Amino acid sequence: MLDDYLSDDDNDGGKPKEDDLEEEHITKIYFCSRTHSQLSQFVREVIKSPYGDDTRVISLGSRQNLCVNEAVKKLKSLSLINETCLDMQKKGKKSTGQDGPSNKRSRLTTCPYHKYDVLQDFKDALLLEVRDIEQLVTVGKQMKACPYYGTRYAIPAAEIVALPYNTLLHKSTREACGIKLKDNIVIIDEAHNLLETINNIYSVEVTGVQALRAHNQLSQYEKKYRSRLKAKNLMYVKQILFVLSAIVKCLGETQLKTINDFLFITQLDNLNLFKVLRYCERSQISRKLHGFVEKYSDTEINTSKLYSQIFFKILTFLFLEKPAVVPMREFTDMSSPLMHIESFLQALTNADKDGRIVISKQGLLSQSSIKFLLLNPAVHFTSVVQEARSVIVAGGTMQPISEFTDQLFHSAGVSPSRVMTYSCGHVIPGDHILPLTVSTGPSGYEMDFTFQSRESPALLDELGRILVNISNIVPGGIVCFFPSYDYESLVFNHWQKTGLIDRISKKKKVLREPRKSGGVEHILSQYSTVIKRCKSFGTTQPQTGAILLCVVGGKMSEGINFSDDLGRCVVMVGLPYPNLKSPELKEKMDYLNANYVNSEGRQPGQIHYENLCMKAVNQSIGRAIRHRGDYATILLVDRRYNRNNVVSKLPNWISQHLLKLEKFGLALGAVSKV
Ligand code: SF4
């Protein structure tokens, strides 16, 4: 075991890995989408198409989706599943032949589903018939072969590879999966949030608890093996400890820094981060550390003895926290914190202008955090556009397209003449949607949801009257979006006090989006049950359906479909502009102002701010129209929806049918005719 720790190299000893055996890649399409269910939907469409019988299609997914080893799959997080699986591949021990490991020690046996010959048979079977992820898992279980590795082996011979965003957009993940973009076609679907997605993939946040735990584990590791580690390895271990204590120390003050300033104040500029990262990669120190923690999981350690006196004093001074006695076993159920910190170090190697460091101090060190914020997504998109033969970004709500062309393609070095845009209408006929702006309520009160007036009781009362009127005439479900959870609570509490909820309840059961994801399924099932029940009872009872109060950007605004009776009317209350005081948003706007030219006299930062709002609106209102036979009313409740700069950012299929009616009575009349 010690050899393992002494080694600077990967402990495969230079033996070729199975997946190192090169196979020729045929020309293919990489089809990438946001969620696993969207990819499955795409694969099902391929099966239905005339090409379904003679196209070789492979779906890639995470271990969480594809692992068939029950003992590994049931682990708490994706990173734990990944680490355990990788650990198992690296161990040469013989498998028990049973359904995987049942305790920590047996976790380190080879996975029984990862056998070369069986995987080759599985791969051949995959290429014969198109299957979605669920079917891949079923076949994997039948053949006792791992679908995660089996699908990877099938990539070279596949003609279409369906894969999630992360696998395509994160360069090292892409390379680790054996994906070769050169001369192939890339299609990125559901691309409306592509810029934000790339930013999120490459922005890394490290919490105080992660930094402390990594420091803690590595200190123990260093203490135990100090006398036996090679001098060079010991030097790198000490450098990583220095990095970790620098991260913990800087958590004592909320601040925003450029990368260079951060490196300077933490004195990390004295280290060669590239060499430290290379050491981490070659020695696989984070995985070894995880194994070390598992091995000594029953040891109790006094954390105060691990920290230097100065570090200990700083911790106590900054956070008034006394480091405690921590059983090592507490660390074994979490993924390797050092691995996460390696990603943060990697982020620090970005160019100074392309990112910022946001340090947020909270009352407790464990809740404080440091985040690398990527400002320029194009740096990580460049390799995709340079390698691929062509890249198609597609989506239902891509407006405004200039963001993609300017911030992704042009910034990634693609000349404007090579970027083509194509826009078409929605599959549903124009008379199946009725989008309306509502500038005044039933008593003529102006609908003004700007920050200054949005809490006015008179405004909330008038909004309530709009919903009562709409509930009286719209059948089935109404989905009403608010700009934030806090605002939704404020409105709901006001309506409860004034009795308005009771008035709406006469016609619609009132349900609210829960703040925690855990309750979403329950609320959705209640919502759909009520609507179905009301429909089956017809006019024999007063209630005609339900109304769901949701939040833009919340759990209901993306990925959940309110098709048919679940969404006969969508109400958008106000314009959900993001918080201008957010330091991250300010930095992004400043970055855009400094690096892009004004458009029509307006600064790019301001345009970005408006786009964030309108993209969120477009996502939310798009929830109700889900297929050709569907129909719905869309009420945009705020006088600002009449402005041309707002209307121009709605999707064409909505803006071309938009009715701007002066009086609420006219709007109500139009809705009643649907
Ligand atoms: S090899 Fe496959 S089945 Fe085995 S643990 Fe890893 S992902 Fe799961």
XYZ file of C-alpha atoms and ligand atoms in Angstrom:
682
model
C 0.000 0.000 0.000
C 2.852 2.337 0.814
C 4.264 1.897 -2.691
C 1.015 3.295 -3.829
C 1.640 6.441 -1.838
C 5.299 6.716 -2.718
C 4.702 6.508 -6.421
C 4.600 9.638 -8.530
C 2.977 7.828 -11.409
C -0.296 6.214 -12.076
C -0.037 2.746 -10.528
C -1.032 0.961 -13.724
C 2.682 0.551 -14.211
C 2.551 1.621 -17.823
C 0.405 -1.338 -18.872
C -1.923 -0.385 -21.705
C -5.480 0.075 -20.509
C -8.272 -1.649 -22.370
C -9.624 1.674 -23.522
C -6.181 2.734 -24.733
C -6.470 0.282 -27.608
C -7.109 2.683 -30.486
C -9.982 1.980 -32.799
C -10.716 3.977 -35.910
C -13.439 6.594 -35.415
C -15.968 6.891 -38.230
C -17.530 10.285 -39.047
C -20.377 10.919 -36.666
C -22.837 13.358 -35.124
C -22.493 14.195 -31.450
C -25.951 15.172 -30.224
C -25.822 16.872 -26.885
C -28.699 17.940 -24.645
C -29.236 19.175 -21.124
C -30.948 16.318 -19.370
C -31.002 12.579 -19.453
C -34.743 12.569 -20.297
C -34.225 14.917 -23.265
C -31.560 12.562 -24.617
C -33.872 9.580 -24.178
C -36.590 11.485 -26.024
C -34.165 12.173 -28.887
C -33.178 8.496 -29.099
C -36.849 7.466 -29.172
C -37.409 9.886 -32.082
C -34.478 8.301 -33.964
C -36.035 4.867 -33.396
C -39.351 6.109 -34.851
C -37.661 7.765 -37.846
C -36.919 6.037 -41.186
C -33.257 5.836 -40.052
C -34.053 3.896 -36.875
C -33.203 0.471 -38.325
C -29.860 1.166 -39.911
C -28.216 3.868 -37.783
C -25.726 3.033 -35.060
C -26.716 5.216 -32.103
C -25.054 5.211 -28.685
C -26.207 7.087 -25.576
C -23.617 8.170 -23.051
C -24.527 8.945 -19.477
C -23.016 9.324 -16.053
C -22.199 6.385 -13.797
C -25.201 7.455 -11.734
C -27.439 6.655 -14.710
C -25.587 3.682 -16.149
C -23.936 1.808 -13.282
C -25.446 -1.657 -12.752
C -23.453 -2.552 -9.661
C -26.116 -1.996 -7.000
C -23.608 -1.596 -4.172
C -21.881 1.262 -5.999
C -25.003 2.825 -7.464
C -26.574 3.270 -4.033
C -23.727 5.516 -2.806
C -24.801 9.006 -1.809
C -23.273 11.208 -4.493
C -22.080 11.059 -8.077
C -18.510 11.851 -7.046
C -18.504 8.978 -4.540
C -19.845 6.636 -7.233
C -17.144 7.834 -9.630
C -14.348 7.482 -7.105
C -15.452 4.047 -5.925
C -15.767 2.772 -9.484
C -12.336 4.131 -10.412
C -10.821 2.637 -7.265
C -12.297 -0.715 -8.226
C -10.808 -0.535 -11.720
C -7.410 0.100 -10.231
C -7.441 -2.841 -7.861
C -6.209 -6.114 -9.235
C -7.983 -8.224 -6.641
C -10.280 -10.955 -7.804
C -13.965 -10.288 -7.716
C -16.168 -12.089 -5.248
C -18.433 -12.763 -8.224
C -21.348 -11.438 -6.230
C -23.345 -8.338 -6.833
C -20.537 -6.030 -5.895
C -19.114 -4.993 -2.563
C -21.092 -4.795 0.614
C -18.694 -2.913 2.846
C -15.814 -0.494 2.605
C -13.123 -3.105 2.284
C -14.865 -5.218 -0.330
C -15.603 -2.023 -2.249
C -12.045 -2.273 -3.405
C -12.515 -5.491 -5.381
C -12.743 -5.358 -9.160
C -16.242 -4.711 -10.418
C -17.774 -7.977 -11.728
C -19.411 -6.042 -14.583
C -16.122 -4.734 -15.915
C -14.723 -7.704 -17.808
C -13.092 -7.086 -21.129
C -14.632 -9.961 -23.128
C -18.146 -9.385 -21.846
C -17.819 -5.655 -22.524
C -16.776 -6.345 -26.104
C -19.866 -8.557 -26.636
C -22.023 -5.898 -25.014
C -20.548 -3.202 -27.255
C -21.306 -5.270 -30.386
C -24.879 -5.799 -29.205
C -25.312 -2.047 -28.633
C -24.318 -1.211 -32.180
C -26.919 -3.571 -33.646
C -29.979 -1.825 -32.242
C -30.818 1.723 -31.108
C -31.539 1.844 -27.370
C -32.186 4.583 -24.848
C -30.458 4.714 -21.465
C -33.083 2.647 -19.621
C -32.803 -0.090 -22.249
C -28.995 0.018 -22.053
C -29.182 -0.612 -18.316
C -31.579 -3.526 -18.823
C -29.333 -5.147 -21.441
C -26.269 -4.485 -19.262
C -27.881 -6.343 -16.365
C -28.878 -9.235 -18.624
C -25.397 -9.573 -20.116
C -23.641 -8.787 -16.793
C -21.745 -5.991 -18.521
C -21.235 -2.403 -17.437
C -23.227 -0.028 -19.698
C -21.064 2.931 -18.633
C -17.886 1.419 -20.064
C -19.659 -0.595 -22.775
C -21.100 2.555 -24.367
C -17.703 4.246 -24.286
C -16.112 1.352 -26.124
C -18.837 1.672 -28.769
C -18.109 5.356 -29.535
C -15.610 4.820 -32.398
C -18.048 2.750 -34.491
C -21.198 4.759 -33.678
C -22.768 7.138 -36.206
C -24.695 9.188 -33.654
C -23.569 9.671 -30.068
C -26.138 11.198 -27.703
C -24.441 12.712 -24.686
C -25.071 15.162 -21.834
C -23.705 18.727 -21.829
C -20.941 18.094 -19.327
C -19.448 15.234 -21.288
C -19.128 17.367 -24.398
C -18.363 20.802 -22.992
C -15.862 19.864 -20.279
C -12.650 19.239 -22.148
C -10.999 16.765 -19.805
C -14.243 14.770 -19.402
C -14.588 14.726 -23.181
C -11.069 13.455 -23.627
C -11.397 10.907 -20.817
C -14.468 9.483 -22.591
C -12.550 9.084 -25.840
C -14.668 11.620 -27.742
C -12.962 12.962 -30.836
C -14.585 16.022 -32.341
C -12.213 16.399 -35.260
C -14.133 16.343 -38.558
C -17.355 15.402 -36.789
C -20.614 17.314 -36.374
C -21.737 18.658 -33.024
C -25.381 19.498 -32.319
C -26.112 21.238 -29.028
C -29.834 21.145 -28.302
C -31.748 23.177 -25.709
C -28.951 25.692 -26.112
C -30.802 28.739 -24.752
C -28.656 28.663 -21.600
C -25.435 27.507 -23.246
C -23.393 30.524 -22.122
C -24.507 30.122 -18.517
C -23.982 26.352 -18.710
C -20.361 26.724 -19.814
C -19.823 29.344 -17.113
C -21.283 26.994 -14.512
C -19.279 23.977 -15.669
C -16.025 25.892 -15.314
C -16.898 27.995 -12.268
C -15.777 26.168 -9.127
C -16.862 26.860 -5.568
C -14.931 25.525 -2.584
C -16.556 25.699 0.834
C -14.684 26.187 4.081
C -15.570 22.679 5.166
C -14.079 21.180 2.002
C -10.833 23.135 2.347
C -10.529 22.253 6.030
C -11.251 18.587 5.464
C -8.769 18.366 2.626
C -6.182 20.067 4.845
C -7.056 17.739 7.668
C -6.776 14.564 5.607
C -3.593 15.586 3.857
C -1.974 16.637 7.142
C -2.611 13.179 8.562
C -1.352 11.559 5.409
C 1.802 13.667 5.518
C 2.299 12.935 9.220
C 1.986 9.199 8.710
C 4.207 8.904 5.645
C 6.573 11.850 6.161
C 9.632 9.694 6.741
C 8.917 7.404 3.814
C 7.788 9.760 1.067
C 10.314 10.745 -1.578
C 11.649 14.263 -1.010
C 10.027 15.576 -4.177
C 6.639 14.112 -3.303
C 6.874 15.459 0.222
C 7.600 18.894 -1.221
C 4.448 18.781 -3.367
C 2.329 17.529 -0.471
C 3.571 20.492 1.576
C 2.813 22.851 -1.280
C -0.755 21.552 -1.463
C -1.069 22.017 2.307
C 0.138 25.582 1.817
C -2.520 26.141 -0.865
C -5.223 24.725 1.411
C -4.270 26.881 4.377
C -4.120 29.926 2.070
C -7.688 29.188 0.943
C -8.918 28.793 4.523
C -7.199 31.985 5.684
C -8.657 34.119 2.903
C -12.200 33.058 3.890
C -12.022 35.592 6.728
C -13.196 38.496 4.583
C -15.830 38.911 1.876
C -14.098 40.243 -1.208
C -13.864 40.045 -4.964
C -10.461 39.743 -6.621
C -8.911 39.281 -10.006
C -7.017 36.001 -10.376
C -3.634 37.730 -10.177
C -4.578 39.756 -7.100
C -5.816 36.624 -5.386
C -2.598 34.760 -6.181
C -0.612 37.718 -4.863
C -2.438 38.232 -1.550
C -2.425 34.515 -0.774
C 1.233 34.235 -1.875
C 0.255 31.407 -4.190
C 2.158 33.269 -6.891
C 5.285 31.811 -5.270
C 4.205 28.339 -6.378
C 4.209 26.874 -9.842
C 0.547 25.853 -9.966
C 1.043 24.006 -13.236
C 3.612 21.741 -11.565
C 1.400 21.219 -8.520
C -1.477 20.256 -10.804
C 0.739 17.921 -12.785
C 1.802 16.257 -9.538
C -1.860 15.878 -8.525
C -2.699 14.339 -11.868
C 0.234 11.943 -12.047
C 0.286 10.874 -8.428
C -3.534 10.736 -8.209
C -3.068 12.056 -4.703
C -6.753 12.832 -4.151
C -7.774 9.236 -4.881
C -4.969 7.905 -2.715
C -6.070 10.219 0.041
C -9.588 8.872 -0.216
C -8.249 5.325 0.144
C -6.121 6.453 3.082
C -9.156 7.941 4.834
C -11.077 4.706 4.265
C -8.237 2.619 5.657
C -7.972 4.630 8.850
C -11.657 5.361 9.159
C -11.835 4.280 12.781
C -9.036 6.570 13.946
C -9.940 9.660 15.904
C -7.867 12.739 15.340
C -7.495 15.974 17.192
C -7.567 18.536 14.442
C -5.870 21.193 16.539
C -2.688 19.104 16.590
C -2.611 19.036 12.819
C -2.583 22.760 12.264
C 0.396 24.960 12.836
C 0.039 27.291 15.826
C -0.393 30.319 13.572
C -2.993 28.645 11.370
C -4.857 27.476 14.475
C -4.901 31.008 15.925
C -6.098 32.523 12.657
C -8.940 30.024 12.450
C -10.074 30.706 15.992
C -9.734 34.469 15.520
C -11.608 34.641 12.212
C -14.461 32.324 12.983
C -14.463 31.837 16.760
C -14.488 28.113 15.980
C -12.531 25.645 18.047
C -11.255 22.785 15.893
C -12.687 19.630 17.374
C -11.926 15.951 17.681
C -13.127 14.461 14.403
C -13.515 10.733 13.767
C -11.938 9.912 10.415
C -14.989 7.858 9.524
C -16.877 11.160 9.119
C -14.836 11.768 6.016
C -15.406 8.432 4.337
C -18.976 9.101 3.301
C -18.088 12.221 1.380
C -16.261 12.452 -1.901
C -12.630 13.460 -1.936
C -12.525 17.176 -1.056
C -9.038 17.459 -2.508
C -10.327 16.433 -5.926
C -12.709 19.379 -5.837
C -9.925 21.716 -4.800
C -7.813 20.504 -7.722
C -10.573 21.823 -10.018
C -10.323 25.182 -8.259
C -6.547 25.241 -8.765
C -7.075 24.370 -12.402
C -9.443 27.341 -12.690
C -6.738 29.639 -11.300
C -4.661 28.900 -14.390
C -7.183 30.776 -16.580
C -6.086 34.129 -18.010
C -6.473 36.966 -15.506
C -9.124 38.791 -17.536
C -11.318 35.705 -18.039
C -12.312 35.079 -14.435
C -12.740 36.493 -10.937
C -12.426 35.134 -7.425
C -15.450 35.741 -5.204
C -14.836 35.170 -1.488
C -17.876 35.056 0.727
C -17.433 35.092 4.506
C -20.300 33.680 6.571
C -20.663 33.341 10.343
C -19.115 29.883 10.318
C -16.017 28.846 8.437
C -17.812 25.763 7.158
C -20.423 27.942 5.425
C -17.925 30.424 3.965
C -16.814 29.832 0.411
C -14.473 30.848 -2.347
C -15.579 30.714 -5.943
C -13.857 30.981 -9.273
C -16.238 32.802 -11.579
C -15.698 32.303 -15.297
C -16.465 35.475 -17.246
C -15.561 34.386 -20.742
C -17.199 31.091 -21.789
C -15.640 31.340 -25.254
C -12.225 30.228 -23.938
C -13.680 26.810 -23.219
C -15.778 26.660 -26.384
C -12.867 27.423 -28.700
C -11.642 23.829 -28.816
C -15.143 22.618 -29.792
C -15.473 25.021 -32.739
C -11.879 24.519 -33.810
C -12.006 20.730 -33.833
C -15.508 19.988 -35.101
C -16.445 20.140 -38.766
C -19.575 22.109 -37.884
C -21.364 23.094 -34.702
C -25.123 23.596 -34.533
C -26.645 25.256 -31.486
C -30.413 24.880 -31.431
C -33.291 25.681 -29.125
C -36.890 26.818 -28.927
C -36.125 30.094 -27.143
C -32.768 31.220 -28.568
C -33.628 34.919 -28.731
C -31.527 37.078 -28.638
C -29.226 35.200 -31.004
C -26.551 37.942 -30.968
C -25.396 36.728 -27.522
C -24.410 33.378 -29.005
C -22.804 34.774 -32.124
C -20.826 37.481 -30.269
C -19.909 35.838 -26.980
C -19.424 32.275 -28.177
C -18.604 32.009 -31.859
C -16.896 35.310 -32.670
C -15.003 35.309 -29.369
C -13.895 31.745 -30.061
C -12.283 32.957 -33.284
C -15.016 32.102 -35.819
C -15.324 34.752 -38.533
C -18.813 36.328 -38.853
C -19.143 35.027 -42.424
C -19.025 31.439 -41.164
C -21.894 31.833 -38.697
C -25.339 31.173 -40.137
C -28.620 31.590 -38.296
C -31.943 30.000 -39.091
C -35.237 30.618 -37.396
C -38.604 28.977 -37.979
C -42.040 29.147 -36.421
C -43.467 26.866 -33.760
C -45.083 23.583 -34.801
C -48.395 24.730 -33.363
C -50.729 26.869 -35.491
C -50.895 30.579 -34.579
C -54.499 30.339 -33.385
C -53.497 27.860 -30.655
C -51.810 30.545 -28.560
C -53.187 33.770 -27.210
C -50.416 35.940 -25.755
C -51.668 39.152 -24.117
C -50.031 41.990 -22.249
C -52.033 43.118 -19.219
C -51.184 46.712 -18.258
C -54.164 47.429 -16.011
C -56.352 45.333 -13.764
C -60.165 45.017 -13.572
C -60.498 48.315 -11.653
C -58.082 50.161 -13.939
C -55.102 50.058 -11.510
C -51.813 50.102 -13.393
C -49.811 46.894 -13.287
C -46.401 48.221 -12.294
C -44.141 45.574 -10.746
C -41.008 47.712 -10.603
C -38.999 47.423 -7.394
C -40.458 50.672 -6.005
C -44.129 49.776 -6.304
C -44.365 46.008 -6.377
C -45.214 45.646 -2.681
C -48.090 48.114 -2.802
C -51.214 46.471 -1.269
C -53.389 48.077 -3.961
C -51.272 46.432 -6.669
C -51.416 43.040 -4.935
C -55.195 43.336 -4.581
C -55.556 44.186 -8.262
C -53.342 41.243 -9.261
C -55.536 39.024 -7.101
C -58.647 40.276 -8.895
C -57.042 39.413 -12.242
C -56.487 35.836 -11.066
C -60.040 35.540 -9.707
C -61.415 36.642 -13.086
C -59.127 34.335 -15.036
C -59.897 31.397 -12.728
C -63.594 31.872 -13.449
C -63.236 31.348 -17.183
C -60.113 29.226 -17.824
C -60.665 25.456 -17.545
C -58.059 23.052 -16.098
C -54.732 24.367 -14.862
C -53.310 27.871 -14.504
C -49.589 28.277 -13.878
C -48.664 31.637 -12.378
C -44.980 32.646 -12.274
C -43.533 35.165 -9.783
C -40.036 36.694 -9.986
C -38.770 35.153 -6.706
C -39.714 32.908 -3.781
C -39.714 35.879 -1.420
C -42.075 37.848 -3.607
C -44.386 34.862 -4.074
C -44.538 34.470 -0.273
C -45.284 38.152 0.201
C -48.131 38.051 -2.328
C -49.536 34.773 -0.988
C -49.515 36.004 2.627
C -51.254 39.222 1.593
C -53.931 37.299 -0.296
C -54.458 34.985 2.630
C -55.065 37.950 4.923
C -57.448 39.645 2.513
C -59.428 36.472 1.789
C -58.442 36.416 -1.863
C -57.097 32.863 -1.675
C -60.578 31.763 -0.553
C -62.122 33.519 -3.540
C -59.750 31.843 -5.998
C -60.287 28.495 -4.244
C -63.949 28.527 -5.187
C -62.857 27.793 -8.760
C -59.289 26.520 -8.465
C -57.381 24.559 -5.856
C -54.428 26.819 -4.935
C -51.037 25.079 -4.789
C -47.562 26.547 -4.302
C -44.134 25.541 -5.557
C -42.115 24.289 -2.567
C -38.712 25.858 -1.929
C -37.118 22.458 -1.412
C -36.844 20.059 -4.352
C -38.059 17.190 -2.179
C -41.673 18.382 -2.262
C -41.943 19.087 -6.003
C -43.151 15.628 -7.042
C -45.885 15.651 -4.425
C -47.198 19.092 -5.440
C -47.119 18.231 -9.138
C -49.008 15.022 -8.598
C -51.606 16.837 -6.456
C -51.933 19.492 -9.158
C -52.511 16.992 -11.942
C -54.852 14.811 -9.846
C -57.099 17.783 -9.026
C -57.231 18.847 -12.683
C -58.087 15.333 -13.871
C -60.709 14.908 -11.165
C -62.351 18.249 -11.983
C -62.427 17.342 -15.656
C -64.054 13.988 -14.988
C -66.740 15.598 -12.765
C -67.521 18.181 -15.475
C -69.845 20.984 -14.363
C -71.270 19.059 -11.420
C -68.915 20.767 -8.962
C -67.793 24.401 -8.647
C -64.012 23.798 -8.841
C -62.748 23.557 -12.429
C -59.068 22.819 -11.843
C -56.040 24.140 -9.988
C -53.684 27.096 -9.951
C -49.993 26.595 -9.264
C -48.006 29.545 -7.900
C -44.418 29.109 -9.138
C -41.161 30.994 -9.323
C -39.204 31.951 -12.441
C -35.935 30.036 -12.449
C -37.353 27.697 -9.772
C -38.090 24.019 -10.006
C -41.140 24.350 -12.277
C -39.771 26.828 -14.819
C -37.554 24.411 -16.719
C -37.785 20.739 -17.568
C -41.403 20.327 -16.395
C -44.151 20.266 -18.984
C -47.555 21.777 -18.366
C -49.096 20.375 -21.520
C -52.814 20.222 -22.345
C -55.096 20.694 -19.315
C -52.113 21.133 -16.980
C -51.441 24.550 -18.485
C -54.352 26.233 -20.247
C -53.113 29.603 -19.037
C -49.666 30.870 -18.012
C -49.544 34.109 -16.028
C -46.202 35.919 -15.811
C -46.210 38.451 -12.976
C -43.683 41.266 -13.528
C -40.274 41.057 -15.158
C -37.789 38.837 -13.283
C -34.674 41.018 -13.543
C -31.753 39.524 -11.608
C -30.373 41.287 -8.540
C -28.202 44.156 -9.783
C -26.378 44.249 -6.460
C -24.987 40.744 -6.957
C -21.186 41.097 -7.180
C -21.045 38.256 -9.709
C -23.532 39.951 -12.035
C -21.736 43.281 -11.680
C -18.421 41.688 -12.628
C -19.968 40.001 -15.638
C -21.540 43.271 -16.811
C -18.264 45.161 -16.332
C -16.443 42.444 -18.244
C -18.885 42.682 -21.160
C -18.720 46.496 -21.177
C -14.932 46.343 -21.299
C -14.688 43.686 -24.020
C -17.648 44.173 -26.368
C -18.922 47.160 -28.326
C -22.184 48.985 -27.675
C -25.192 47.939 -29.693
C -27.725 50.567 -30.752
C -26.252 52.944 -28.182
C -26.640 50.504 -25.287
C -23.888 48.907 -23.277
C -23.416 45.131 -23.647
C -23.590 44.703 -19.857
C -27.059 46.267 -19.796
C -28.152 44.103 -22.741
C -26.900 40.997 -20.903
C -28.870 42.021 -17.812
C -32.066 42.377 -19.861
C -31.381 39.134 -21.693
C -31.086 37.195 -18.438
C -34.539 38.416 -17.515
C -36.160 37.734 -20.872
C -34.592 34.298 -21.267
C -36.102 33.371 -17.902
C -39.499 34.696 -19.046
C -39.292 32.777 -22.322
C -38.394 29.556 -20.556
C -41.300 29.870 -18.167
C -43.974 30.750 -20.709
C -42.775 27.984 -23.021
C -43.840 25.369 -20.421
C -47.468 25.335 -21.567
C -47.244 24.697 -25.319
C -45.729 21.269 -25.696
C -47.127 19.673 -28.874
C -48.942 20.432 -32.101
C -52.451 19.963 -30.713
C -51.815 21.958 -27.523
C -53.284 25.414 -26.856
C -52.919 28.016 -24.102
C -53.314 31.650 -23.109
C -50.260 33.604 -21.969
C -50.823 36.689 -19.804
C -47.832 39.011 -19.417
C -48.884 41.084 -16.425
C -46.848 44.290 -16.233
C -47.123 47.509 -18.191
C -43.439 47.128 -19.196
C -44.352 44.170 -21.441
C -45.660 46.754 -23.944
C -42.163 48.140 -24.531
C -40.589 47.363 -27.877
C -37.237 46.314 -26.375
C -39.079 43.726 -24.248
C -41.361 42.472 -27.033
C -38.368 42.100 -29.374
C -36.857 39.580 -26.957
C -39.883 37.300 -26.904
C -39.706 34.299 -29.273
C -41.130 35.147 -32.715
C -43.883 32.581 -32.376
C -45.194 34.547 -29.385
C -44.404 38.153 -30.341
C -46.079 37.900 -33.748
C -49.401 37.019 -32.099
C -49.045 39.333 -29.087
C -52.105 41.466 -28.303
C -51.520 44.693 -26.381
C -54.947 45.527 -25.017
C -55.463 48.739 -23.056
C -58.279 47.533 -20.816
C -58.458 44.350 -18.757
C -62.064 43.791 -19.879
C -60.883 43.427 -23.472
C -58.232 40.925 -22.410
C -60.784 38.934 -20.424
C -63.116 38.936 -23.422
C -60.327 37.587 -25.642
C -59.484 34.824 -23.126
C -63.121 33.771 -22.786
C -63.312 33.137 -26.540
C -60.474 30.540 -26.478
S -17.578 -0.632 -13.760
Fe -19.626 -0.022 -14.296
S -20.983 -1.318 -13.122
Fe -18.959 -1.427 -12.199
S -18.976 0.114 -10.617
Fe -18.126 1.076 -12.431
S -19.896 1.999 -13.425
Fe -20.681 0.549 -11.944
